[in-house]
PDB file of C-alpha atoms in Angstrom:
ATOM      1  CA  MET A   1      42.574-243.667-106.168  1.00 86.00           C
ATOM      2  CA  ASN A   2      45.374-241.319-107.220  1.00 92.00           C
ATOM      3  CA  ASP A   3      48.611-240.904-105.319  1.00 96.00           C
ATOM      4  CA  PHE A   4      49.386-237.530-106.900  1.00 98.00           C
ATOM      5  CA  THR A   5      47.367-234.680-108.400  1.00 97.00           C
ATOM      6  CA  ILE A   6      49.450-232.361-110.576  1.00 98.00           C
ATOM      7  CA  LEU A   7      47.893-228.912-110.664  1.00 97.00           C
ATOM      8  CA  VAL A   8      49.231-227.172-113.769  1.00 97.00           C
ATOM      9  CA  LEU A   9      48.800-223.450-114.325  1.00 96.00           C
ATOM     10  CA  PRO A  10      49.247-221.494-117.564  1.00 95.00           C
ATOM     11  CA  GLY A  11      52.851-220.333-117.798  1.00 93.00           C
ATOM     12  CA  SER A  12      54.295-223.186-115.748  1.00 95.00           C
ATOM     13  CA  TYR A  13      57.837-224.178-116.617  1.00 94.00           C
ATOM     14  CA  ALA A  14      57.570-226.831-119.304  1.00 95.00           C
ATOM     15  CA  SER A  15      60.653-228.474-117.801  1.00 94.00           C
ATOM     16  CA  SER A  16      59.103-228.542-114.329  1.00 95.00           C
ATOM     17  CA  VAL A  17      55.929-230.192-115.616  1.00 96.00           C
ATOM     18  CA  ALA A  18      57.878-232.583-117.832  1.00 96.00           C
ATOM     19  CA  VAL A  19      60.202-233.775-115.075  1.00 95.00           C
ATOM     20  CA  THR A  20      57.210-234.377-112.796  1.00 97.00           C
ATOM     21  CA  LEU A  21      55.594-236.645-115.372  1.00 97.00           C
ATOM     22  CA  ALA A  22      58.893-238.273-116.377  1.00 96.00           C
ATOM     23  CA  LEU A  23      59.701-239.342-112.825  1.00 96.00           C
ATOM     24  CA  LEU A  24      56.208-240.700-112.270  1.00 97.00           C
ATOM     25  CA  GLU A  25      56.325-242.617-115.554  1.00 97.00           C
ATOM     26  CA  ALA A  26      59.737-244.032-114.641  1.00 96.00           C
ATOM     27  CA  ALA A  27      58.412-245.093-111.237  1.00 96.00           C
ATOM     28  CA  SER A  28      55.418-246.775-112.874  1.00 96.00           C
ATOM     29  CA  MET A  29      57.725-248.678-115.241  1.00 96.00           C
ATOM     30  CA  LEU A  30      60.126-249.759-112.489  1.00 95.00           C
ATOM     31  CA  ALA A  31      57.476-250.758-109.934  1.00 95.00           C
ATOM     32  CA  PRO A  32      56.484-254.246-111.251  1.00 94.00           C
ATOM     33  CA  PRO A  33      59.986-255.815-111.277  1.00 93.00           C
ATOM     34  CA  MET A  34      60.557-254.347-107.810  1.00 92.00           C
ATOM     35  CA  LYS A  35      57.233-255.813-106.654  1.00 91.00           C
ATOM     36  CA  LEU A  36      56.036-252.371-105.602  1.00 91.00           C
ATOM     37  CA  GLY A  37      52.750-250.639-106.286  1.00 92.00           C
ATOM     38  CA  ARG A  38      52.574-248.376-109.325  1.00 95.00           C
ATOM     39  CA  PRO A  39      52.054-244.682-108.596  1.00 96.00           C
ATOM     40  CA  ARG A  40      48.815-243.265-109.985  1.00 97.00           C
ATOM     41  CA  TRP A  41      48.302-239.652-110.886  1.00 97.00           C
ATOM     42  CA  ARG A  42      46.117-237.164-112.688  1.00 96.00           C
ATOM     43  CA  VAL A  43      46.866-233.804-114.310  1.00 97.00           C
ATOM     44  CA  VAL A  44      44.363-231.027-113.625  1.00 97.00           C
ATOM     45  CA  SER A  45      44.035-227.310-114.223  1.00 96.00           C
ATOM     46  CA  VAL A  46      41.551-224.594-113.368  1.00 94.00           C
ATOM     47  CA  GLY A  47      40.225-224.439-116.917  1.00 86.00           C
ATOM     48  CA  GLY A  48      41.023-227.945-118.138  1.00 80.00           C
ATOM     49  CA  THR A  49      41.928-228.837-121.767  1.00 87.00           C
ATOM     50  CA  ALA A  50      45.369-227.976-123.182  1.00 92.00           C
ATOM     51  CA  VAL A  51      47.314-225.788-120.742  1.00 96.00           C
ATOM     52  CA  PRO A  52      49.968-223.490-122.300  1.00 95.00           C
ATOM     53  CA  LEU A  53      53.390-223.864-120.694  1.00 96.00           C
ATOM     54  CA  SER A  54      56.663-222.023-121.217  1.00 93.00           C
ATOM     55  CA  SER A  55      58.592-222.445-124.477  1.00 89.00           C
ATOM     56  CA  GLY A  56      55.372-222.761-126.497  1.00 93.00           C
ATOM     57  CA  MET A  57      54.525-226.206-125.133  1.00 95.00           C
ATOM     58  CA  HIS A  58      51.175-227.520-123.867  1.00 96.00           C
ATOM     59  CA  VAL A  59      49.956-230.291-121.606  1.00 96.00           C
ATOM     60  CA  GLU A  60      46.543-231.920-121.555  1.00 96.00           C
ATOM     61  CA  ALA A  61      44.692-231.548-118.268  1.00 97.00           C
ATOM     62  CA  ALA A  62      41.302-232.330-116.839  1.00 95.00           C
ATOM     63  CA  PRO A  63      39.325-229.528-115.186  1.00 94.00           C
ATOM     64  CA  LEU A  64      39.256-229.304-111.418  1.00 91.00           C
ATOM     65  CA  PRO A  65      36.086-230.996-110.129  1.00 84.00           C
ATOM     66  CA  GLN A  66      33.200-228.639-109.490  1.00 79.00           C
ATOM     67  CA  ARG A  67      32.421-230.457-106.256  1.00 78.00           C
ATOM     68  CA  PRO A  68      35.779-231.586-104.897  1.00 74.00           C
ATOM     69  CA  ARG A  69      35.880-234.507-102.530  1.00 80.00           C
ATOM     70  CA  ALA A  70      38.460-235.557-100.005  1.00 77.00           C
ATOM     71  CA  ASP A  71      41.235-237.546-101.639  1.00 89.00           C
ATOM     72  CA  ALA A  72      44.475-239.023-100.382  1.00 93.00           C
ATOM     73  CA  SER A  73      46.620-237.726-103.212  1.00 96.00           C
ATOM     74  CA  CYS A  74      49.384-235.189-102.737  1.00 97.00           C
ATOM     75  CA  TRP A  75      48.651-232.097-104.800  1.00 98.00           C
ATOM     76  CA  ILE A  76      51.770-230.899-106.638  1.00 98.00           C
ATOM     77  CA  VAL A  77      52.206-227.455-108.229  1.00 97.00           C
ATOM     78  CA  PRO A  78      55.167-227.257-110.654  1.00 96.00           C
ATOM     79  CA  GLY A  79      57.194-224.029-110.805  1.00 94.00           C
ATOM     80  CA  LEU A  80      55.949-221.005-112.719  1.00 93.00           C
ATOM     81  CA  ASN A  81      57.995-219.297-115.424  1.00 90.00           C
ATOM     82  CA  LEU A  82      57.953-215.722-114.099  1.00 84.00           C
ATOM     83  CA  ALA A  83      60.824-213.370-114.809  1.00 73.00           C
ATOM     84  CA  SER A  84      60.500-211.019-111.845  1.00 81.00           C
ATOM     85  CA  LEU A  85      58.938-210.549-108.454  1.00 82.00           C
ATOM     86  CA  GLU A  86      56.620-207.915-109.895  1.00 87.00           C
ATOM     87  CA  THR A  87      55.373-210.355-112.534  1.00 89.00           C
ATOM     88  CA  LEU A  88      54.816-212.971-109.847  1.00 90.00           C
ATOM     89  CA  GLN A  89      52.799-210.594-107.677  1.00 89.00           C
ATOM     90  CA  SER A  90      50.667-209.562-110.650  1.00 92.00           C
ATOM     91  CA  ARG A  91      50.124-213.178-111.672  1.00 93.00           C
ATOM     92  CA  LEU A  92      48.975-214.164-108.185  1.00 93.00           C
ATOM     93  CA  ALA A  93      46.103-211.692-108.500  1.00 94.00           C
ATOM     94  CA  ASP A  94      44.719-213.397-111.620  1.00 95.00           C
ATOM     95  CA  ASP A  95      41.417-215.266-111.348  1.00 95.00           C
ATOM     96  CA  ASP A  96      42.844-218.678-112.213  1.00 94.00           C
ATOM     97  CA  MET A  97      45.537-218.314-109.548  1.00 96.00           C
ATOM     98  CA  GLN A  98      42.963-217.308-106.960  1.00 96.00           C
ATOM     99  CA  ARG A  99      40.815-220.309-107.856  1.00 95.00           C
ATOM    100  CA  ALA A 100      43.855-222.597-107.695  1.00 96.00           C
ATOM    101  CA  ALA A 101      44.773-221.196-104.261  1.00 97.00           C
ATOM    102  CA  ALA A 102      41.224-221.805-103.039  1.00 96.00           C
ATOM    103  CA  ALA A 103      41.336-225.408-104.306  1.00 95.00           C
ATOM    104  CA  LEU A 104      44.671-226.001-102.556  1.00 97.00           C
ATOM    105  CA  ALA A 105      43.339-224.516 -99.327  1.00 96.00           C
ATOM    106  CA  ALA A 106      40.251-226.734 -99.524  1.00 94.00           C
ATOM    107  CA  HIS A 107      42.350-229.839-100.164  1.00 96.00           C
ATOM    108  CA  ALA A 108      44.636-229.044 -97.234  1.00 96.00           C
ATOM    109  CA  GLY A 109      41.612-228.289 -95.086  1.00 94.00           C
ATOM    110  CA  ARG A 110      40.385-231.823 -95.734  1.00 93.00           C
ATOM    111  CA  GLY A 111      43.718-233.187 -94.503  1.00 94.00           C
ATOM    112  CA  GLY A 112      45.428-233.434 -97.879  1.00 95.00           C
ATOM    113  CA  ALA A 113      49.143-232.969 -98.564  1.00 97.00           C
ATOM    114  CA  VAL A 114      50.457-230.249-100.889  1.00 98.00           C
ATOM    115  CA  ALA A 115      53.799-229.624-102.587  1.00 98.00           C
ATOM    116  CA  ALA A 116      55.293-226.890-104.776  1.00 97.00           C
ATOM    117  CA  SER A 117      58.616-225.678-106.094  1.00 96.00           C
ATOM    118  CA  CYS A 118      60.150-222.343-107.025  1.00 93.00           C
ATOM    119  CA  SER A 119      57.645-219.482-107.470  1.00 93.00           C
ATOM    120  CA  ALA A 120      54.713-221.877-107.105  1.00 96.00           C
ATOM    121  CA  VAL A 121      55.472-221.903-103.367  1.00 97.00           C
ATOM    122  CA  PHE A 122      53.909-218.428-103.354  1.00 96.00           C
ATOM    123  CA  LEU A 123      50.632-220.021-104.416  1.00 97.00           C
ATOM    124  CA  LEU A 124      50.738-222.089-101.229  1.00 98.00           C
ATOM    125  CA  GLN A 125      51.284-218.841 -99.350  1.00 97.00           C
ATOM    126  CA  ALA A 126      48.291-217.292-101.104  1.00 96.00           C
ATOM    127  CA  ALA A 127      46.297-220.322 -99.964  1.00 97.00           C
ATOM    128  CA  GLY A 128      47.302-219.612 -96.356  1.00 97.00           C
ATOM    129  CA  LEU A 129      49.250-222.853 -95.968  1.00 98.00           C
ATOM    130  CA  LEU A 130      52.724-221.655 -94.911  1.00 97.00           C
ATOM    131  CA  ALA A 131      52.147-220.005 -91.519  1.00 96.00           C
ATOM    132  CA  GLU A 132      54.179-221.599 -88.696  1.00 96.00           C
ATOM    133  CA  ARG A 133      55.984-223.892 -91.140  1.00 96.00           C
ATOM    134  CA  THR A 134      59.574-224.171 -92.364  1.00 94.00           C
ATOM    135  CA  VAL A 135      59.681-223.903 -96.153  1.00 96.00           C
ATOM    136  CA  THR A 136      62.006-223.150 -99.023  1.00 93.00           C
ATOM    137  CA  THR A 137      61.698-221.562-102.451  1.00 93.00           C
ATOM    138  CA  SER A 138      64.045-220.320-105.156  1.00 89.00           C
ATOM    139  CA  TRP A 139      66.768-218.617-103.120  1.00 81.00           C
ATOM    140  CA  TRP A 140      66.443-215.261-104.862  1.00 83.00           C
ATOM    141  CA  LEU A 141      62.720-215.129-104.010  1.00 88.00           C
ATOM    142  CA  ALA A 142      63.236-215.974-100.330  1.00 87.00           C
ATOM    143  CA  PRO A 143      63.219-212.361 -99.018  1.00 85.00           C
ATOM    144  CA  ALA A 144      59.886-211.677-100.727  1.00 88.00           C
ATOM    145  CA  LEU A 145      58.357-214.815 -99.239  1.00 92.00           C
ATOM    146  CA  ARG A 146      59.547-213.796 -95.760  1.00 90.00           C
ATOM    147  CA  ASP A 147      57.899-210.401 -96.240  1.00 89.00           C
ATOM    148  CA  LEU A 148      54.615-211.905 -97.423  1.00 92.00           C
ATOM    149  CA  GLU A 149      54.434-214.527 -94.673  1.00 94.00           C
ATOM    150  CA  PRO A 150      56.548-213.495 -91.675  1.00 92.00           C
ATOM    151  CA  ARG A 151      55.034-216.316 -89.621  1.00 94.00           C
ATOM    152  CA  CYS A 152      56.886-218.957 -91.651  1.00 94.00           C
ATOM    153  CA  THR A 153      60.587-219.804 -91.564  1.00 92.00           C
ATOM    154  CA  VAL A 154      62.157-219.621 -95.031  1.00 91.00           C
ATOM    155  CA  ASP A 155      65.289-221.766 -95.248  1.00 87.00           C
ATOM    156  CA  ALA A 156      66.579-220.798 -98.683  1.00 83.00           C
ATOM    157  CA  ASP A 157      69.679-222.985 -98.364  1.00 78.00           C
ATOM    158  CA  ARG A 158      67.587-226.168 -98.402  1.00 83.00           C
ATOM    159  CA  MET A 159      66.672-227.854-101.668  1.00 86.00           C
ATOM    160  CA  VAL A 160      63.565-229.515-100.212  1.00 91.00           C
ATOM    161  CA  CYS A 161      61.677-228.851 -96.971  1.00 93.00           C
ATOM    162  CA  GLU A 162      58.935-231.015 -95.529  1.00 93.00           C
ATOM    163  CA  ASP A 163      56.883-229.639 -92.650  1.00 95.00           C
ATOM    164  CA  GLY A 164      53.807-231.681 -91.877  1.00 94.00           C
ATOM    165  CA  PRO A 165      51.631-232.005 -94.998  1.00 96.00           C
ATOM    166  CA  VAL A 166      53.486-229.204 -96.825  1.00 97.00           C
ATOM    167  CA  SER A 167      56.546-229.950 -98.987  1.00 97.00           C
ATOM    168  CA  THR A 168      58.429-227.189-100.800  1.00 96.00           C
ATOM    169  CA  ALA A 169      61.462-227.065-103.071  1.00 94.00           C
ATOM    170  CA  GLY A 170      63.900-224.497-104.441  1.00 89.00           C
ATOM    171  CA  ALA A 171      64.364-223.167-107.967  1.00 81.00           C
ATOM    172  CA  ALA A 172      62.574-224.671-110.974  1.00 72.00           C
ATOM    173  CA  PHE A 173      64.829-227.686-111.488  1.00 83.00           C
ATOM    174  CA  ALA A 174      64.438-228.533-107.806  1.00 89.00           C
ATOM    175  CA  GLN A 175      61.146-230.056-108.992  1.00 94.00           C
ATOM    176  CA  THR A 176      63.306-233.124-109.649  1.00 93.00           C
ATOM    177  CA  ASP A 177      64.417-233.218-106.014  1.00 91.00           C
ATOM    178  CA  LEU A 178      60.856-232.611-104.856  1.00 94.00           C
ATOM    179  CA  MET A 179      59.511-235.539-106.869  1.00 95.00           C
ATOM    180  CA  LEU A 180      62.220-237.891-105.618  1.00 92.00           C
ATOM    181  CA  HIS A 181      61.362-236.778-102.095  1.00 92.00           C
ATOM    182  CA  LEU A 182      57.638-237.438-102.618  1.00 95.00           C
ATOM    183  CA  LEU A 183      58.295-240.839-104.206  1.00 94.00           C
ATOM    184  CA  ARG A 184      60.547-241.701-101.281  1.00 91.00           C
ATOM    185  CA  ARG A 185      57.812-240.737 -98.832  1.00 91.00           C
ATOM    186  CA  ARG A 186      54.995-242.557-100.612  1.00 93.00           C
ATOM    187  CA  PHE A 187      56.757-245.560-102.135  1.00 93.00           C
ATOM    188  CA  GLY A 188      59.961-245.979-100.143  1.00 91.00           C
ATOM    189  CA  VAL A 189      63.682-245.370-100.483  1.00 87.00           C
ATOM    190  CA  ALA A 190      64.179-248.249-102.932  1.00 90.00           C
ATOM    191  CA  MET A 191      61.721-246.757-105.417  1.00 93.00           C
ATOM    192  CA  ALA A 192      63.194-243.256-105.235  1.00 91.00           C
ATOM    193  CA  ASP A 193      66.742-244.572-105.583  1.00 90.00           C
ATOM    194  CA  ALA A 194      65.781-246.740-108.551  1.00 92.00           C
ATOM    195  CA  VAL A 195      64.153-243.794-110.348  1.00 93.00           C
ATOM    196  CA  GLY A 196      67.193-241.624-109.612  1.00 90.00           C
ATOM    197  CA  ARG A 197      69.577-244.244-111.019  1.00 88.00           C
ATOM    198  CA  ASN A 198      67.384-244.930-114.033  1.00 90.00           C
ATOM    199  CA  LEU A 199      67.238-241.253-114.999  1.00 90.00           C
ATOM    200  CA  LEU A 200      70.798-240.448-113.860  1.00 79.00           C
ATOM    201  CA  ILE A 201      69.650-238.028-111.169  1.00 82.00           C
ATOM    202  CA  ASP A 202      71.833-237.167-108.209  1.00 69.00           C
ATOM    203  CA  GLY A 203      69.976-236.187-105.063  1.00 61.00           C
ATOM    204  CA  ARG A 204      70.887-232.673-103.898  1.00 62.00           C
ATOM    205  CA  GLN A 205      70.255-231.360-100.431  1.00 56.00           C
ATOM    206  CA  ALA A 206      71.177-227.668-100.700  1.00 55.00           C
ATOM    207  CA  GLN A 207      70.745-224.632-102.923  1.00 61.00           C
ATOM    208  CA  ALA A 208      73.735-222.859-101.361  1.00 55.00           C
ATOM    209  CA  ASP A 209      75.993-224.285-104.062  1.00 53.00           C
ATOM    210  CA  PHE A 210      74.128-222.272-106.713  1.00 51.00           C
ATOM    211  CA  VAL A 211      73.694-218.902-104.997  1.00 57.00           C
ATOM    212  CA  VAL A 212      75.140-215.826-106.712  1.00 55.00           C
ATOM    213  CA  PRO A 213      75.844-213.321-103.883  1.00 59.00           C
ATOM    214  CA  ALA A 214      74.959-210.249-105.951  1.00 55.00           C
ATOM    215  CA  MET A 215      71.488-211.681-106.540  1.00 51.00           C
ATOM    216  CA  ARG A 216      70.927-212.146-102.814  1.00 56.00           C
ATOM    217  CA  ALA A 217      70.275-208.399-102.725  1.00 56.00           C
ATOM    218  CA  ASN A 218      67.036-208.906-104.697  1.00 58.00           C
ATOM    219  CA  GLY A 219      66.496-205.157-104.982  1.00 59.00           C
ATOM    220  CA  ASN A 220      67.895-204.266-101.545  1.00 75.00           C
ATOM    221  CA  ALA A 221      70.268-201.356-102.131  1.00 82.00           C
ATOM    222  CA  LEU A 222      72.222-201.837 -98.912  1.00 87.00           C
ATOM    223  CA  VAL A 223      72.975-205.514 -99.552  1.00 86.00           C
ATOM    224  CA  ALA A 224      73.943-204.745-103.158  1.00 83.00           C
ATOM    225  CA  ARG A 225      76.410-202.109-101.930  1.00 89.00           C
ATOM    226  CA  LEU A 226      77.804-204.490 -99.320  1.00 91.00           C
ATOM    227  CA  VAL A 227      78.393-207.202-101.926  1.00 88.00           C
ATOM    228  CA  ARG A 228      80.150-204.746-104.256  1.00 88.00           C
ATOM    229  CA  ARG A 229      82.298-203.464-101.381  1.00 92.00           C
ATOM    230  CA  ILE A 230      83.359-206.971-100.333  1.00 92.00           C
ATOM    231  CA  GLU A 231      84.071-208.068-103.916  1.00 90.00           C
ATOM    232  CA  ALA A 232      86.180-204.985-104.592  1.00 91.00           C
ATOM    233  CA  ALA A 233      88.227-205.497-101.431  1.00 93.00           C
ATOM    234  CA  LEU A 234      89.308-209.088-102.118  1.00 93.00           C
ATOM    235  CA  PRO A 235      91.816-210.534-101.332  1.00 93.00           C
ATOM    236  CA  ASN A 236      91.657-208.304 -98.248  1.00 94.00           C
ATOM    237  CA  PRO A 237      88.003-208.509 -97.199  1.00 93.00           C
ATOM    238  CA  PRO A 238      86.712-206.039 -94.631  1.00 94.00           C
ATOM    239  CA  THR A 239      85.562-207.253 -91.252  1.00 95.00           C
ATOM    240  CA  VAL A 240      81.944-206.935 -90.168  1.00 95.00           C
ATOM    241  CA  GLU A 241      83.046-204.106 -87.881  1.00 95.00           C
ATOM    242  CA  ASP A 242      84.726-202.336 -90.825  1.00 95.00           C
ATOM    243  CA  LEU A 243      81.553-202.608 -92.895  1.00 95.00           C
ATOM    244  CA  ALA A 244      79.385-201.270 -90.101  1.00 95.00           C
ATOM    245  CA  GLN A 245      81.681-198.285 -89.621  1.00 95.00           C
ATOM    246  CA  GLU A 246      81.835-197.528 -93.339  1.00 94.00           C
ATOM    247  CA  PHE A 247      78.054-197.654 -93.625  1.00 94.00           C
ATOM    248  CA  ALA A 248      77.634-195.487 -90.509  1.00 94.00           C
ATOM    249  CA  MET A 249      75.747-197.940 -88.329  1.00 94.00           C
ATOM    250  CA  SER A 250      76.364-200.319 -85.467  1.00 95.00           C
ATOM    251  CA  THR A 251      77.194-203.959 -86.174  1.00 95.00           C
ATOM    252  CA  ARG A 252      73.853-204.911 -84.639  1.00 94.00           C
ATOM    253  CA  THR A 253      71.916-202.545 -86.918  1.00 95.00           C
ATOM    254  CA  LEU A 254      73.842-203.732 -89.963  1.00 95.00           C
ATOM    255  CA  SER A 255      73.170-207.348 -89.023  1.00 93.00           C
ATOM    256  CA  ARG A 256      69.460-206.639 -88.621  1.00 91.00           C
ATOM    257  CA  HIS A 257      69.235-205.065 -92.099  1.00 89.00           C
ATOM    258  CA  VAL A 258      71.157-207.913 -93.741  1.00 88.00           C
ATOM    259  CA  GLN A 259      69.128-210.542 -91.883  1.00 84.00           C
ATOM    260  CA  GLN A 260      65.850-208.960 -92.967  1.00 80.00           C
ATOM    261  CA  ALA A 261      66.948-208.805 -96.609  1.00 77.00           C
ATOM    262  CA  THR A 262      68.703-212.151 -96.984  1.00 77.00           C
ATOM    263  CA  GLY A 263      67.831-214.300 -93.989  1.00 75.00           C
ATOM    264  CA  LYS A 264      71.570-214.526 -93.262  1.00 79.00           C
ATOM    265  CA  SER A 265      74.059-212.751 -91.017  1.00 89.00           C
ATOM    266  CA  THR A 266      76.538-210.174 -92.271  1.00 92.00           C
ATOM    267  CA  MET A 267      79.358-212.682 -91.759  1.00 93.00           C
ATOM    268  CA  ALA A 268      77.462-215.279 -93.810  1.00 88.00           C
ATOM    269  CA  LEU A 269      77.071-212.735 -96.629  1.00 88.00           C
ATOM    270  CA  LEU A 270      80.795-211.980 -96.497  1.00 92.00           C
ATOM    271  CA  GLN A 271      81.676-215.663 -96.617  1.00 88.00           C
ATOM    272  CA  SER A 272      79.270-216.215 -99.490  1.00 85.00           C
ATOM    273  CA  VAL A 273      81.055-213.560-101.560  1.00 88.00           C
ATOM    274  CA  ARG A 274      84.463-215.109-100.843  1.00 89.00           C
ATOM    275  CA  SER A 275      83.213-218.625-101.612  1.00 86.00           C
ATOM    276  CA  ASN A 276      81.660-217.491-104.890  1.00 83.00           C
ATOM    277  CA  ARG A 277      84.881-215.765-105.992  1.00 87.00           C
ATOM    278  CA  ALA A 278      86.855-218.888-105.120  1.00 87.00           C
ATOM    279  CA  ARG A 279      84.474-221.088-107.094  1.00 83.00           C
ATOM    280  CA  MET A 280      84.772-218.843-110.156  1.00 83.00           C
ATOM    281  CA  LEU A 281      88.575-218.921-109.987  1.00 87.00           C
ATOM    282  CA  ILE A 282      88.631-222.698-109.595  1.00 85.00           C
ATOM    283  CA  GLU A 283      86.269-223.157-112.546  1.00 79.00           C
ATOM    284  CA  SER A 284      87.904-220.646-114.894  1.00 81.00           C
ATOM    285  CA  SER A 285      91.636-220.809-114.134  1.00 83.00           C
ATOM    286  CA  ARG A 286      94.467-223.240-113.531  1.00 85.00           C
ATOM    287  CA  MET A 287      95.371-221.728-110.178  1.00 88.00           C
ATOM    288  CA  THR A 288      96.234-224.150-107.418  1.00 90.00           C
ATOM    289  CA  LEU A 289      93.931-224.225-104.408  1.00 89.00           C
ATOM    290  CA  GLU A 290      96.636-222.424-102.438  1.00 91.00           C
ATOM    291  CA  GLN A 291      96.678-219.624-105.015  1.00 92.00           C
ATOM    292  CA  VAL A 292      92.884-219.400-105.028  1.00 91.00           C
ATOM    293  CA  ALA A 293      92.867-219.256-101.240  1.00 91.00           C
ATOM    294  CA  ALA A 294      95.268-216.308-101.334  1.00 93.00           C
ATOM    295  CA  GLN A 295      93.025-214.501-103.847  1.00 93.00           C
ATOM    296  CA  VAL A 296      90.071-214.602-101.450  1.00 92.00           C
ATOM    297  CA  GLY A 297      92.034-213.755 -98.323  1.00 92.00           C
ATOM    298  CA  TYR A 298      92.918-217.129 -96.795  1.00 89.00           C
ATOM    299  CA  GLU A 299      96.376-218.209 -95.764  1.00 87.00           C
ATOM    300  CA  ASP A 300      96.103-221.761 -97.046  1.00 89.00           C
ATOM    301  CA  ALA A 301      93.940-224.244 -98.919  1.00 89.00           C
ATOM    302  CA  THR A 302      92.776-225.889 -95.700  1.00 90.00           C
ATOM    303  CA  ALA A 303      90.954-222.722 -94.640  1.00 89.00           C
ATOM    304  CA  LEU A 304      89.408-222.462 -98.125  1.00 88.00           C
ATOM    305  CA  ARG A 305      88.182-226.041 -97.949  1.00 88.00           C
ATOM    306  CA  ARG A 306      86.537-225.350 -94.594  1.00 86.00           C
ATOM    307  CA  LEU A 307      84.829-222.242 -95.999  1.00 82.00           C
ATOM    308  CA  MET A 308      83.462-223.971 -99.081  1.00 81.00           C
ATOM    309  CA  ARG A 309      82.275-227.011 -97.179  1.00 78.00           C
ATOM    310  CA  LYS A 310      80.387-224.669 -94.860  1.00 76.00           C
ATOM    311  CA  VAL A 311      78.974-222.321 -97.513  1.00 72.00           C
ATOM    312  CA  ALA A 312      78.641-224.524-100.602  1.00 64.00           C
ATOM    313  CA  GLY A 313      78.374-227.942 -99.022  1.00 63.00           C
ATOM    314  CA  GLY A 314      81.355-229.522-100.762  1.00 66.00           C
ATOM    315  CA  ASN A 315      85.106-229.451-101.297  1.00 73.00           C
ATOM    316  CA  PRO A 316      86.498-226.882-103.781  1.00 76.00           C
ATOM    317  CA  SER A 317      87.980-229.647-105.942  1.00 72.00           C
ATOM    318  CA  ARG A 318      84.477-230.517-107.175  1.00 68.00           C
ATOM    319  CA  TYR A 319      84.505-227.310-109.270  1.00 70.00           C
ATOM    320  CA  ARG A 320      87.793-228.051-111.006  1.00 67.00           C
ATOM    321  CA  ARG A 321      87.203-228.775-114.669  1.00 58.00           C
ATOM    322  CA  THR A 322      89.166-231.650-116.136  1.00 50.00           C
ATOM    323  CA  ASP A 323      90.265-231.776-119.737  1.00 45.00           C
ATOM    324  CA  PRO A 324      88.984-234.752-121.755  1.00 42.00           C
TER     325      PRO A 324
END
C-alpha cells in the first residue's frame, strides 16, 4: 500500500514535482540503515501517460483509477506554474482540474489526507476541503484565497499549515518544506532530519522573510498607494493616524480595508515596508546597523533588531553579505 499519491497536473512546476520525488527517493535510500520503513508512492494524473510540466519537462504518470477505492496514502498536489490570478482562475475551470478536484474530494470524503503547495492550494478549495480550516498558500495569492473561501483562515506568514487531514504550504519551493513535514508526520523526526541533512535542506517556518510589501497589494489600489506613501516618507514614516487622515477615512475604516486586502493590520503593513527597506540596505550596502536603523526611522539598532525579528523572523545580521 502506498504512503503517498502524487497527483500531477499539466503545467505543474517541474521543480515542485522534482523536489517531491527527490525527497521521497532520498527517504527510501536512507530508510534501511536507519531501520525504518521505506516510503512507497505512486504518481498519477487525470489523463495518465507523460504529463507536461513547466520548462518543457515531462513526468510519467498512471491514470487515476476509474473506480477509486479507499487508501491510506496522503494525496499531494505540487504547485502549478501560473503567472497570474486570472490565469489561475481560468485554469481551475478546465475539465482536468475539475476532475482532479472531484478525485481529491472523494479521497478526503473517505477519510484520506490531502496536501498542496502554492497555487495548488486553490484546487483543494475547489474541492471544498478548506472551510473551517487554517491554511496557507503563496503569500501574494492569500487575499484571493480569502475571497474565494471566507470560511477558512489564511495564515500567509506560515510556510506550512496542518489542520486535520489537510496540509498546505506557501510558494512553489515550499513544496520542500511540505514534504519534510509529511515525512516527519508519517516516518518520524529522525527520517525527516536525515533527509534534510542529506539534501542540505534547512527547515523554514515562515514566509514573512520573503514578502515584498508592494506585492501585498495584489491589485488593491488602496494598499498599493499606502505602500508607496510609506516608502516615500522613510526615514520619517507616517503614523497610522496620519495615513487615515491623508486617505480621508477613520483609522478603523482604514484598518478594515487593509485587513481585507492583506490579512494584516495597517501597523503590520507599515512595519513590513520598513523591514523590507532595512533588509535591502543591509544586503546592498556597507552601512552599519545603526545607520540602517536611522534610514528606516529607528533611533538605534536594538529597535531595528526587534522589528526584523517580529516581521522577518530573524536578526538583521543574517542578511549581511560577507566577502569571500
